[in-house]
Coordinates of C-alpha atoms and ligand atoms in Angstrom, one line a residue:
Chain A
M209 CA -1.4 -18.4 25.4
A210 CA -0.7 -20.3 22.2
M211 CA -0.8 -18.0 19.2
I212 CA -0.3 -21.0 16.9
E213 CA -1.4 -24.4 17.9
M214 CA -1.0 -27.5 15.6
K215 CA -2.9 -30.6 16.6
D216 CA -2.0 -33.9 14.9
V217 CA -1.8 -32.3 11.5
S218 CA -1.5 -34.9 8.7
K219 CA -1.2 -34.3 5.0
W220 CA -1.0 -36.6 2.0
Y221 CA 0.0 -36.0 -1.6
G222 CA -1.9 -38.9 -3.1
P223 CA -0.6 -42.0 -1.3
V224 CA 2.5 -40.2 0.1
Q225 CA 2.1 -38.9 3.6
V226 CA 4.2 -35.7 3.9
L227 CA 3.1 -34.6 7.4
K228 CA 2.6 -37.2 10.1
D229 CA 0.5 -36.2 13.2
C230 CA 2.5 -33.0 13.7
S231 CA 1.7 -31.2 17.0
A232 CA 3.3 -28.1 18.2
A233 CA 2.5 -24.8 19.7
V234 CA 4.0 -21.3 19.4
N235 CA 3.2 -18.9 22.2
K236 CA 2.7 -15.2 21.8
G237 CA 6.0 -13.5 21.5
E238 CA 7.8 -16.8 21.0
V239 CA 10.4 -17.5 18.2
V240 CA 10.4 -21.1 17.0
V241 CA 13.0 -22.3 14.5
V242 CA 12.1 -25.3 12.3
C243 CA 14.9 -27.2 10.8
G244 CA 15.5 -30.6 9.2
P245 CA 16.8 -32.3 6.1
S246 CA 15.5 -31.3 2.6
G247 CA 12.1 -32.8 1.9
S248 CA 11.3 -33.4 5.5
G249 CA 8.1 -31.2 5.3
K250 CA 9.2 -27.9 6.9
S251 CA 7.8 -25.7 4.2
T252 CA 4.6 -27.7 4.1
L253 CA 4.2 -27.5 7.8
I254 CA 4.5 -23.8 8.1
K255 CA 2.2 -23.2 5.1
T256 CA -0.5 -25.1 6.9
V257 CA -0.6 -22.3 9.5
N258 CA -2.0 -19.8 7.0
G259 CA -3.9 -22.4 5.0
L260 CA -1.6 -22.1 1.9
E261 CA -1.2 -25.9 2.2
P262 CA -4.5 -27.7 2.9
F263 CA -4.3 -30.8 5.2
Q264 CA -6.5 -33.8 5.6
R265 CA -6.4 -34.5 9.3
G266 CA -5.9 -32.6 12.5
D267 CA -6.2 -28.9 12.9
V268 CA -4.3 -25.7 13.3
L269 CA -5.5 -22.9 15.5
V270 CA -4.3 -19.4 15.0
N271 CA -5.2 -17.1 17.8
G272 CA -8.0 -19.6 18.6
I273 CA -9.4 -19.6 15.0
S274 CA -9.4 -23.0 13.2
V275 CA -7.6 -23.1 9.9
G276 CA -9.2 -26.4 9.0
D277 CA -12.8 -25.3 9.7
P278 CA -14.5 -24.8 6.3
K279 CA -16.5 -22.0 7.8
T280 CA -13.4 -20.0 8.7
N281 CA -12.7 -17.0 6.4
L282 CA -9.2 -18.0 5.3
T283 CA -8.7 -14.7 3.4
R284 CA -9.2 -12.7 6.6
L285 CA -7.0 -15.1 8.6
R286 CA -4.2 -14.8 6.1
A287 CA -4.2 -11.1 6.3
Q288 CA -3.3 -11.5 10.0
I289 CA -0.3 -13.7 9.3
G290 CA 2.8 -12.4 7.6
M291 CA 4.7 -14.7 5.3
V292 CA 8.2 -14.3 4.0
F293 CA 9.4 -16.6 1.2
Q294 CA 12.7 -18.0 0.1
H295 CA 12.6 -16.2 -3.2
F296 CA 11.1 -13.0 -1.9
E297 CA 8.2 -13.0 -4.2
L298 CA 8.0 -9.2 -4.5
F299 CA 5.6 -8.1 -7.2
P300 CA 8.1 -7.1 -10.0
H301 CA 5.8 -4.6 -11.8
M302 CA 5.3 -2.5 -8.7
S303 CA 7.6 0.0 -7.0
V304 CA 9.0 -0.9 -3.6
V305 CA 6.5 1.4 -1.8
D306 CA 3.6 0.0 -3.9
N307 CA 4.6 -3.5 -3.0
I308 CA 4.3 -2.6 0.7
S309 CA 1.1 -0.7 0.2
L310 CA -0.9 -3.1 -1.9
G311 CA -2.2 -5.3 0.9
Q312 CA -2.9 -2.3 3.1
V313 CA -5.1 -0.7 0.5
R314 CA -6.8 -3.7 -1.0
V315 CA -7.1 -5.9 2.1
L316 CA -7.2 -3.6 5.1
G317 CA -8.9 -0.8 3.3
R318 CA -6.5 1.9 4.3
S319 CA -6.4 5.1 2.2
R320 CA -3.5 5.4 -0.2
D321 CA -1.9 8.2 1.8
E322 CA -2.2 6.3 5.0
A323 CA -0.7 3.2 3.4
T324 CA 2.1 5.2 1.8
A325 CA 3.0 6.8 5.1
R326 CA 3.0 3.4 6.8
S327 CA 5.1 1.9 4.1
M328 CA 7.7 4.7 4.3
K329 CA 7.9 4.1 8.1
L330 CA 8.6 0.4 7.5
L331 CA 11.1 1.2 4.8
E332 CA 12.9 3.4 7.3
R333 CA 12.9 0.5 9.8
V334 CA 14.5 -1.9 7.3
G335 CA 16.9 0.8 6.2
L336 CA 15.7 1.2 2.6
T337 CA 14.0 4.6 2.6
Q338 CA 16.0 5.9 -0.4
H339 CA 14.9 2.9 -2.5
A340 CA 11.2 3.5 -2.1
A341 CA 10.6 4.4 -5.8
K342 CA 12.7 1.7 -7.2
Y343 CA 11.5 -1.6 -8.6
P344 CA 12.3 -5.0 -7.1
G345 CA 14.5 -5.8 -10.1
Q346 CA 16.8 -2.9 -9.2
L347 CA 17.5 -4.2 -5.7
S348 CA 19.9 -6.8 -4.4
G349 CA 18.6 -10.0 -3.0
G350 CA 19.1 -8.9 0.6
Q351 CA 17.3 -5.6 -0.1
Q352 CA 14.4 -7.4 -1.7
Q353 CA 14.0 -9.7 1.2
R354 CA 14.0 -6.8 3.6
V355 CA 11.2 -5.2 1.5
A356 CA 9.3 -8.5 1.6
I357 CA 9.5 -8.4 5.4
A358 CA 8.3 -4.8 5.4
R359 CA 5.4 -5.9 3.1
A360 CA 4.4 -8.5 5.6
L361 CA 4.7 -6.2 8.6
A362 CA 2.5 -3.6 6.9
M363 CA -0.5 -5.8 7.6
D364 CA 0.1 -5.6 11.4
P365 CA 0.3 -9.4 11.6
L366 CA -0.3 -11.4 14.7
A367 CA 2.5 -13.7 13.7
M368 CA 5.2 -14.0 11.1
L369 CA 6.2 -17.1 9.1
F370 CA 9.5 -17.3 7.4
D371 CA 10.4 -20.1 4.9
E372 CA 14.2 -20.2 4.5
P373 CA 14.4 -16.4 4.2
T374 CA 18.2 -16.3 3.7
S375 CA 18.9 -19.5 1.7
A376 CA 18.6 -17.8 -1.7
L377 CA 21.0 -15.0 -0.7
D378 CA 24.6 -14.4 -1.3
P379 CA 26.5 -14.9 2.0
E380 CA 27.4 -11.2 2.4
M381 CA 23.7 -10.4 2.4
I382 CA 22.5 -12.9 4.9
N383 CA 23.2 -10.8 8.0
E384 CA 21.3 -7.7 6.9
V385 CA 18.2 -9.9 6.7
L386 CA 18.9 -11.8 9.9
D387 CA 19.5 -8.5 11.7
V388 CA 16.0 -7.3 10.8
M389 CA 14.5 -10.6 11.9
T390 CA 16.5 -10.4 15.2
E391 CA 15.2 -7.0 15.8
L392 CA 11.6 -8.1 15.2
A393 CA 12.0 -11.0 17.6
R394 CA 13.4 -8.6 20.3
E395 CA 10.2 -6.5 19.9
G396 CA 8.1 -9.5 20.8
M397 CA 6.8 -10.7 17.4
T398 CA 5.6 -14.3 17.3
M399 CA 7.7 -16.0 14.7
M400 CA 8.0 -19.4 13.1
V401 CA 11.2 -19.6 11.1
V402 CA 12.3 -22.4 8.8
T403 CA 16.1 -21.9 8.5
H404 CA 19.4 -23.6 8.6
E405 CA 21.1 -20.6 10.2
M406 CA 22.0 -22.2 13.5
G407 CA 23.7 -19.1 14.6
F408 CA 20.4 -17.2 14.4
A409 CA 18.6 -20.1 16.1
S410 CA 21.0 -20.1 19.0
R411 CA 20.9 -16.4 19.5
V412 CA 17.2 -15.6 18.8
A413 CA 15.0 -18.7 19.0
H414 CA 13.2 -19.8 22.1
R415 CA 12.6 -23.3 20.8
V416 CA 13.8 -25.5 18.0
I417 CA 11.7 -28.0 16.1
F418 CA 13.5 -30.7 14.2
M419 CA 11.6 -32.5 11.4
D420 CA 12.4 -35.7 9.5
Q421 CA 10.3 -37.5 7.0
G422 CA 7.2 -35.5 7.8
Q423 CA 7.4 -36.0 11.5
I424 CA 8.3 -33.6 14.3
V425 CA 11.1 -35.6 15.8
E426 CA 12.2 -33.1 18.3
D427 CA 10.7 -30.0 19.9
D428 CA 13.1 -28.6 22.5
K429 CA 14.1 -25.5 24.3
K430 CA 16.9 -24.0 22.3
E431 CA 19.5 -24.7 25.0
D432 CA 18.5 -28.4 25.2
F433 CA 18.5 -28.8 21.4
F434 CA 22.0 -27.5 20.9
R435 CA 23.4 -29.2 24.0
T436 CA 21.8 -32.6 23.9
P437 CA 19.4 -33.4 21.1
R438 CA 17.8 -36.7 22.1
S439 CA 17.3 -38.2 18.7
E440 CA 20.1 -39.6 16.6
R441 CA 18.8 -38.1 13.5
A442 CA 18.9 -34.6 15.0
Q443 CA 22.4 -35.2 16.2
Q444 CA 23.5 -36.2 12.7
F445 CA 21.8 -33.3 11.2
L446 CA 23.4 -30.8 13.6
S447 CA 26.9 -32.2 13.2
K448 CA 26.5 -32.0 9.4
I449 CA 25.2 -28.5 9.4
L450 CA 27.6 -27.1 12.1
H451 CA 30.7 -28.5 10.4
H452 CA 29.6 -27.1 7.1
Chain B
M69 CA 2.8 -12.6 -71.6
K70 CA 1.3 -9.4 -72.7
Y71 CA -0.1 -7.3 -69.9
N72 CA -1.3 -3.7 -70.1
W73 CA -0.1 -2.0 -66.9
N74 CA -2.3 0.8 -65.9
W75 CA -1.8 2.3 -62.5
G76 CA -4.2 5.0 -63.5
I77 CA -7.0 2.4 -63.0
F78 CA -7.6 3.6 -59.4
W79 CA -8.8 6.9 -60.6
Q80 CA -11.3 5.5 -63.0
L81 CA -14.9 5.2 -62.1
S82 CA -15.9 1.7 -61.1
P83 CA -19.1 0.3 -62.5
D84 CA -20.6 -0.2 -59.0
G85 CA -21.5 3.5 -59.2
R86 CA -19.9 4.4 -55.9
G87 CA -17.0 6.3 -57.2
T88 CA -13.5 5.4 -58.4
Y89 CA -11.8 2.1 -58.0
L90 CA -9.7 3.7 -55.3
D91 CA -12.9 4.3 -53.4
T92 CA -13.7 0.6 -53.7
L93 CA -10.4 -0.2 -52.2
I94 CA -10.8 2.3 -49.4
A95 CA -14.2 1.0 -48.6
G96 CA -12.7 -2.5 -48.5
L97 CA -10.0 -1.4 -46.1
G98 CA -12.7 0.2 -43.9
W99 CA -14.5 -3.2 -43.6
T100 CA -11.2 -5.0 -43.0
L101 CA -10.4 -2.6 -40.2
A102 CA -13.8 -2.7 -38.7
T103 CA -13.9 -6.5 -38.7
A104 CA -10.4 -7.0 -37.4
L105 CA -10.6 -4.4 -34.7
S106 CA -14.0 -5.5 -33.4
A107 CA -13.0 -9.2 -33.5
W108 CA -9.7 -8.3 -31.7
V109 CA -11.6 -6.6 -28.8
I110 CA -13.8 -9.6 -28.4
A111 CA -10.8 -11.9 -28.6
L112 CA -8.9 -10.0 -26.0
I113 CA -11.7 -9.9 -23.5
L114 CA -12.9 -13.5 -23.9
G115 CA -9.3 -14.8 -24.4
I116 CA -8.1 -13.2 -21.1
I117 CA -11.1 -14.5 -19.2
V118 CA -10.8 -18.0 -20.6
G119 CA -7.0 -18.0 -20.1
V120 CA -7.5 -17.0 -16.5
V121 CA -10.2 -19.6 -16.0
R122 CA -7.8 -22.3 -17.2
T123 CA -5.3 -21.6 -14.4
T124 CA -7.8 -21.4 -11.5
P125 CA -8.0 -24.1 -8.9
V126 CA -11.6 -24.8 -9.9
R127 CA -11.7 -28.0 -11.9
W128 CA -14.9 -27.7 -13.8
L129 CA -14.0 -24.2 -14.9
R130 CA -10.6 -25.4 -16.1
L131 CA -12.3 -28.1 -18.1
L132 CA -14.7 -25.7 -19.6
G133 CA -11.8 -23.4 -20.6
D134 CA -9.9 -26.2 -22.1
A135 CA -12.9 -27.3 -24.2
W136 CA -13.3 -23.7 -25.4
V137 CA -9.8 -23.6 -26.7
E138 CA -9.8 -27.0 -28.3
V139 CA -13.0 -26.3 -30.2
F140 CA -12.3 -22.9 -31.5
R141 CA -8.6 -23.5 -32.2
N142 CA -8.9 -26.9 -33.9
V143 CA -11.8 -26.4 -36.3
P144 CA -10.5 -24.5 -39.5
L145 CA -11.5 -20.9 -39.5
L146 CA -13.2 -21.3 -42.9
V147 CA -15.4 -24.1 -41.6
Q148 CA -16.3 -22.0 -38.5
M149 CA -17.3 -19.1 -40.8
F150 CA -19.6 -21.3 -42.8
L151 CA -21.1 -22.9 -39.6
W152 CA -21.9 -19.5 -38.1
F153 CA -23.3 -18.1 -41.3
F154 CA -25.2 -21.0 -42.9
V155 CA -25.8 -23.5 -40.2
F156 CA -26.2 -21.6 -37.0
P157 CA -29.3 -19.6 -38.1
E158 CA -31.0 -22.9 -39.1
L159 CA -30.6 -24.2 -35.5
L160 CA -32.5 -21.3 -34.1
P161 CA -36.3 -21.0 -33.9
A162 CA -37.4 -20.2 -37.5
S163 CA -38.4 -16.6 -36.8
V164 CA -35.1 -15.8 -35.1
G165 CA -33.1 -17.5 -37.9
V166 CA -34.9 -15.5 -40.6
W167 CA -34.5 -12.2 -38.7
L168 CA -30.7 -13.0 -38.3
K169 CA -30.3 -13.7 -42.0
Q170 CA -32.1 -10.6 -43.0
L171 CA -30.2 -8.4 -40.6
P172 CA -28.4 -5.7 -42.6
R173 CA -24.7 -6.4 -42.6
S174 CA -25.2 -9.9 -41.3
A175 CA -22.0 -11.0 -43.0
F176 CA -20.1 -8.4 -41.0
Y177 CA -21.6 -9.3 -37.6
T178 CA -21.0 -13.0 -38.4
A179 CA -17.4 -12.4 -39.4
V180 CA -16.7 -10.4 -36.2
L181 CA -18.3 -13.0 -34.0
C182 CA -16.6 -15.9 -35.7
L183 CA -13.1 -14.3 -35.9
G184 CA -13.4 -13.0 -32.3
L185 CA -14.2 -16.4 -30.9
Y186 CA -11.6 -18.2 -33.1
T187 CA -8.9 -15.7 -32.0
S188 CA -10.1 -15.8 -28.3
A189 CA -8.9 -19.4 -28.2
R190 CA -5.5 -18.4 -29.3
V191 CA -5.4 -15.4 -26.9
A192 CA -6.5 -17.7 -24.1
E193 CA -3.7 -20.1 -24.8
Q194 CA -1.1 -17.3 -24.7
T195 CA -2.7 -15.9 -21.5
R196 CA -2.6 -19.3 -19.8
A197 CA 1.0 -19.8 -20.8
G198 CA 1.9 -16.3 -19.5
I199 CA 0.3 -16.9 -16.1
Q200 CA 1.9 -20.3 -15.8
S201 CA 5.3 -19.0 -16.7
L202 CA 5.2 -16.9 -13.5
A203 CA 6.6 -18.6 -10.5
R204 CA 4.0 -20.4 -8.4
G205 CA 5.3 -18.3 -5.6
Q206 CA 3.7 -15.1 -7.0
R207 CA 0.3 -16.5 -6.6
M208 CA 1.2 -17.7 -3.1
A209 CA 2.5 -14.3 -2.1
G210 CA -0.7 -12.6 -3.2
I211 CA -2.9 -15.1 -1.4
A212 CA -0.7 -15.1 1.7
L213 CA -1.0 -11.3 1.9
G214 CA -4.8 -11.8 2.3
L215 CA -5.8 -10.9 -1.3
T216 CA -8.7 -12.9 -2.7
L217 CA -8.1 -15.1 -5.7
P218 CA -9.7 -12.5 -8.1
Q219 CA -7.6 -9.7 -6.5
T220 CA -4.5 -11.9 -6.9
Y221 CA -5.2 -12.2 -10.6
R222 CA -6.0 -8.6 -11.0
F223 CA -3.1 -7.0 -9.1
V224 CA -0.4 -9.7 -9.1
L225 CA -0.6 -12.3 -11.9
L226 CA -2.2 -10.6 -14.9
P227 CA -0.1 -7.4 -15.0
M228 CA 3.0 -9.5 -15.3
A229 CA 1.5 -12.3 -17.5
L230 CA 0.2 -9.8 -20.0
R231 CA 3.5 -8.0 -20.3
I232 CA 5.2 -11.3 -20.9
V233 CA 2.8 -12.4 -23.7
M234 CA 2.8 -9.1 -25.5
P235 CA 5.0 -10.3 -28.3
P236 CA 2.9 -13.4 -29.1
L237 CA -0.2 -11.2 -28.8
T238 CA 1.2 -8.9 -31.4
S239 CA 1.3 -11.7 -33.9
E240 CA -2.2 -12.7 -33.0
F241 CA -3.3 -9.1 -33.7
L242 CA -1.6 -9.4 -37.1
N243 CA -3.3 -12.7 -37.7
V244 CA -6.7 -11.2 -37.0
I245 CA -6.1 -8.7 -39.8
K246 CA -5.0 -11.3 -42.2
N247 CA -7.7 -13.8 -41.2
S248 CA -10.4 -11.2 -41.7
A249 CA -10.0 -11.9 -45.5
V250 CA -11.8 -15.2 -44.9
A251 CA -15.0 -13.2 -44.4
L252 CA -15.1 -12.7 -48.2
T253 CA -16.4 -16.3 -48.4
I254 CA -19.6 -15.2 -46.7
G255 CA -20.0 -12.1 -48.8
L256 CA -18.2 -9.4 -46.8
V257 CA -16.5 -7.0 -49.3
E258 CA -13.4 -6.3 -47.3
L259 CA -10.0 -5.4 -48.7
T260 CA -9.3 -8.7 -50.5
A261 CA -12.8 -8.9 -51.9
S262 CA -12.5 -5.3 -53.1
A263 CA -9.2 -6.1 -54.9
R264 CA -10.9 -9.1 -56.5
S265 CA -13.9 -7.0 -57.7
I266 CA -11.5 -4.5 -59.2
Q267 CA -9.9 -7.3 -61.1
E268 CA -13.2 -8.7 -62.2
F269 CA -14.4 -5.4 -63.6
S270 CA -11.2 -4.0 -65.0
F271 CA -9.0 -7.0 -65.5
Q272 CA -6.1 -5.1 -63.9
V273 CA -5.3 -8.0 -61.6
F274 CA -1.7 -7.0 -60.8
E275 CA -2.5 -3.4 -59.8
A276 CA -5.4 -4.5 -57.7
F277 CA -3.6 -7.1 -55.7
T278 CA -0.4 -5.1 -55.5
A279 CA -2.4 -2.3 -53.9
A280 CA -4.1 -4.7 -51.5
T281 CA -0.7 -6.3 -50.6
L282 CA 0.8 -2.9 -49.9
I283 CA -2.1 -1.9 -47.7
Y284 CA -1.9 -5.2 -45.7
M285 CA 1.9 -4.6 -45.2
F286 CA 1.3 -1.1 -44.1
L287 CA -1.3 -2.2 -41.5
N288 CA 1.2 -4.7 -40.3
L289 CA 3.8 -2.0 -39.8
I290 CA 1.4 0.1 -37.9
V291 CA 0.4 -2.7 -35.6
V292 CA 4.0 -3.7 -34.9
A293 CA 5.1 -0.2 -34.3
G294 CA 2.1 0.4 -32.0
M295 CA 2.8 -2.7 -30.0
R296 CA 6.5 -1.9 -29.7
W297 CA 5.5 1.5 -28.3
L298 CA 3.2 -0.1 -25.8
E299 CA 5.8 -2.6 -24.7
K300 CA 8.2 0.1 -24.0
R301 CA 5.6 2.1 -22.2
V302 CA 4.8 -0.7 -19.8
A303 CA 8.3 -1.9 -19.5
I304 CA 9.4 -2.5 -15.9
P305 CA 12.6 -0.9 -14.7
G306 CA 15.2 -3.4 -13.7
L307 CA 13.8 -6.3 -15.6
I308 CA 15.4 -7.5 -18.8
G309 CA 13.2 -7.5 -21.9
P310 CA 13.1 -6.1 -25.4
G311 CA 14.4 -2.5 -25.4
Q312 CA 14.8 -2.5 -21.6
A313 CA 17.7 -1.4 -19.5
M314 CA 20.0 -3.9 -17.8
P315 CA 19.1 -4.4 -14.2
Q316 CA 21.4 -2.7 -11.7
A317 CA 21.9 -3.7 -8.1
G318 CA 21.2 -0.6 -6.1
H319 CA 23.5 0.5 -3.4
Ligands
ATP659 N1 3.0 -30.6 -5.0 C1 3.6 -31.7 -4.4 N2 3.2 -32.9 -4.9 C2 3.8 -34.0 -4.4 N3 4.7 -34.0 -3.4 C3 5.1 -32.9 -2.9 C4 4.6 -31.6 -3.4 N4 5.1 -30.6 -2.7 C5 6.0 -31.2 -1.9 N5 6.0 -32.5 -1.9 C6 6.7 -33.5 -1.1 O1 6.5 -33.2 0.2 C7 7.6 -33.4 1.0 C8 7.8 -32.2 1.9 O2 8.2 -31.1 1.1 P1 8.6 -29.7 1.7 O3 8.8 -28.8 0.6 O4 7.7 -29.4 2.8 O5 10.0 -30.1 2.3 P2 11.1 -29.1 3.0 O6 11.4 -29.7 4.3 O7 10.6 -27.7 3.0 O8 12.3 -29.3 2.0 P3 13.4 -28.2 1.5 O9 14.4 -28.1 2.6 O10 14.0 -28.8 0.3 O11 12.7 -26.9 1.3 C9 8.7 -33.7 0.0 O12 9.0 -35.1 0.1 C10 8.2 -33.3 -1.3 O13 8.7 -34.1 -2.3
MG660 MG1 11.2 -25.9 2.0

């Protein structure tokens, strides 16, 4: 069953078309990596999944619910999709545990105690229990991103979206974040990950989507993508990134 | 120039029959404080609302907010004061206008309203700048979490934005106190007007205005100290700011 289904999604900024008839599906429990050159529309594409980026044509279905339908309660839909950003976007004025509890209390209506208990469990899972009372500004980048993942998981999401979760990190912190994501994938989370970490893609992903100039140029099984990408642009991209 | 200094003047009875000149001064201070503080409350509430409105995705709300700021910020305060006091009651149905003009303390109410609206435009401008200085990602993170737009403002954007604009808001607070002197033009005997009345009755112009100046400076100090205290109280651990500790990467 497709957890996320994109059907001919097109988006324009004024006269410029930034998404061109993008179609793809992510099944339940599947991990799909999205890669491509800068400006190719990767961020825009995954943000259409939770309606952060509106689109003009086509549709996206999440668990069967249409994102494009004006009657859809987008707020409720978003609560069911976790999102992790390149720059973490933790709320700097809240302690780590409050960051993770905010959505649980305000959106899911959990009691404060219930939320805190859940937050502490998640902090344990990402290895940050002893940092619960700290503020985001007191944590390293890698630690902040792990808190951001915990914050998204606290909503018990149907699927998780990652937009370049490691590209703002110092190299020595990348693995601690990728490890948490790998673990999550192993547990069967449905994930859409924009990343240039090809090591992660080859280890964890089921499929790889390659985008260029707003188009999905390639949508392959991981093995096929790394062995024999069909398009020339994907080959160029891969050789550039792998020899980097 | 021959001038008879007489600092004892403040203990002499004033001809207004309400006590000494010092009492006149204190009564003036009371009106200054009442006007400035009431106007400040109005300015903060309206200013934050208008500032928020100017950053929402709703176009007509944004335009309304922009218009608010342009009108109240760009017309001189003195003109606004006259408009509210002399012109506005004439625009109302006659009976309401008369009732307004005969209201006891109508100068005070007019001054509070006028100063509150005028300052709200300036607070709105600061609030807007504060919200827009936050990364666009903060808004997205709140929305992505499933918060509604009002919740995103309430729990994510405003707490940070208001902390950021605390220093400029401090100067707006100081401005409200200073600007309240304009109310003397519509007959409110606040601090400056009191000093002037002392001068008119006693001719001790230097003493009267020295005293008023010292009181204004003292109010200034209290406000600055109070805001410093508040800034420290709401400071966020790990963020650099005035009087805050350097961030430390935890390990
Ligand atoms: N607000 C906007 N207004 C106009 N054009 C935009 C806007 N946001 C993005 N774009 C354009 O849309 C295209 C796709 O942008 P997007 O951020 O999705 O690319 P990306 O693949 O994520 O790139 P990167 O690797 O740099 O993050 C780019 O050409 C970009 O210039
Ligand atoms: Mg991007």
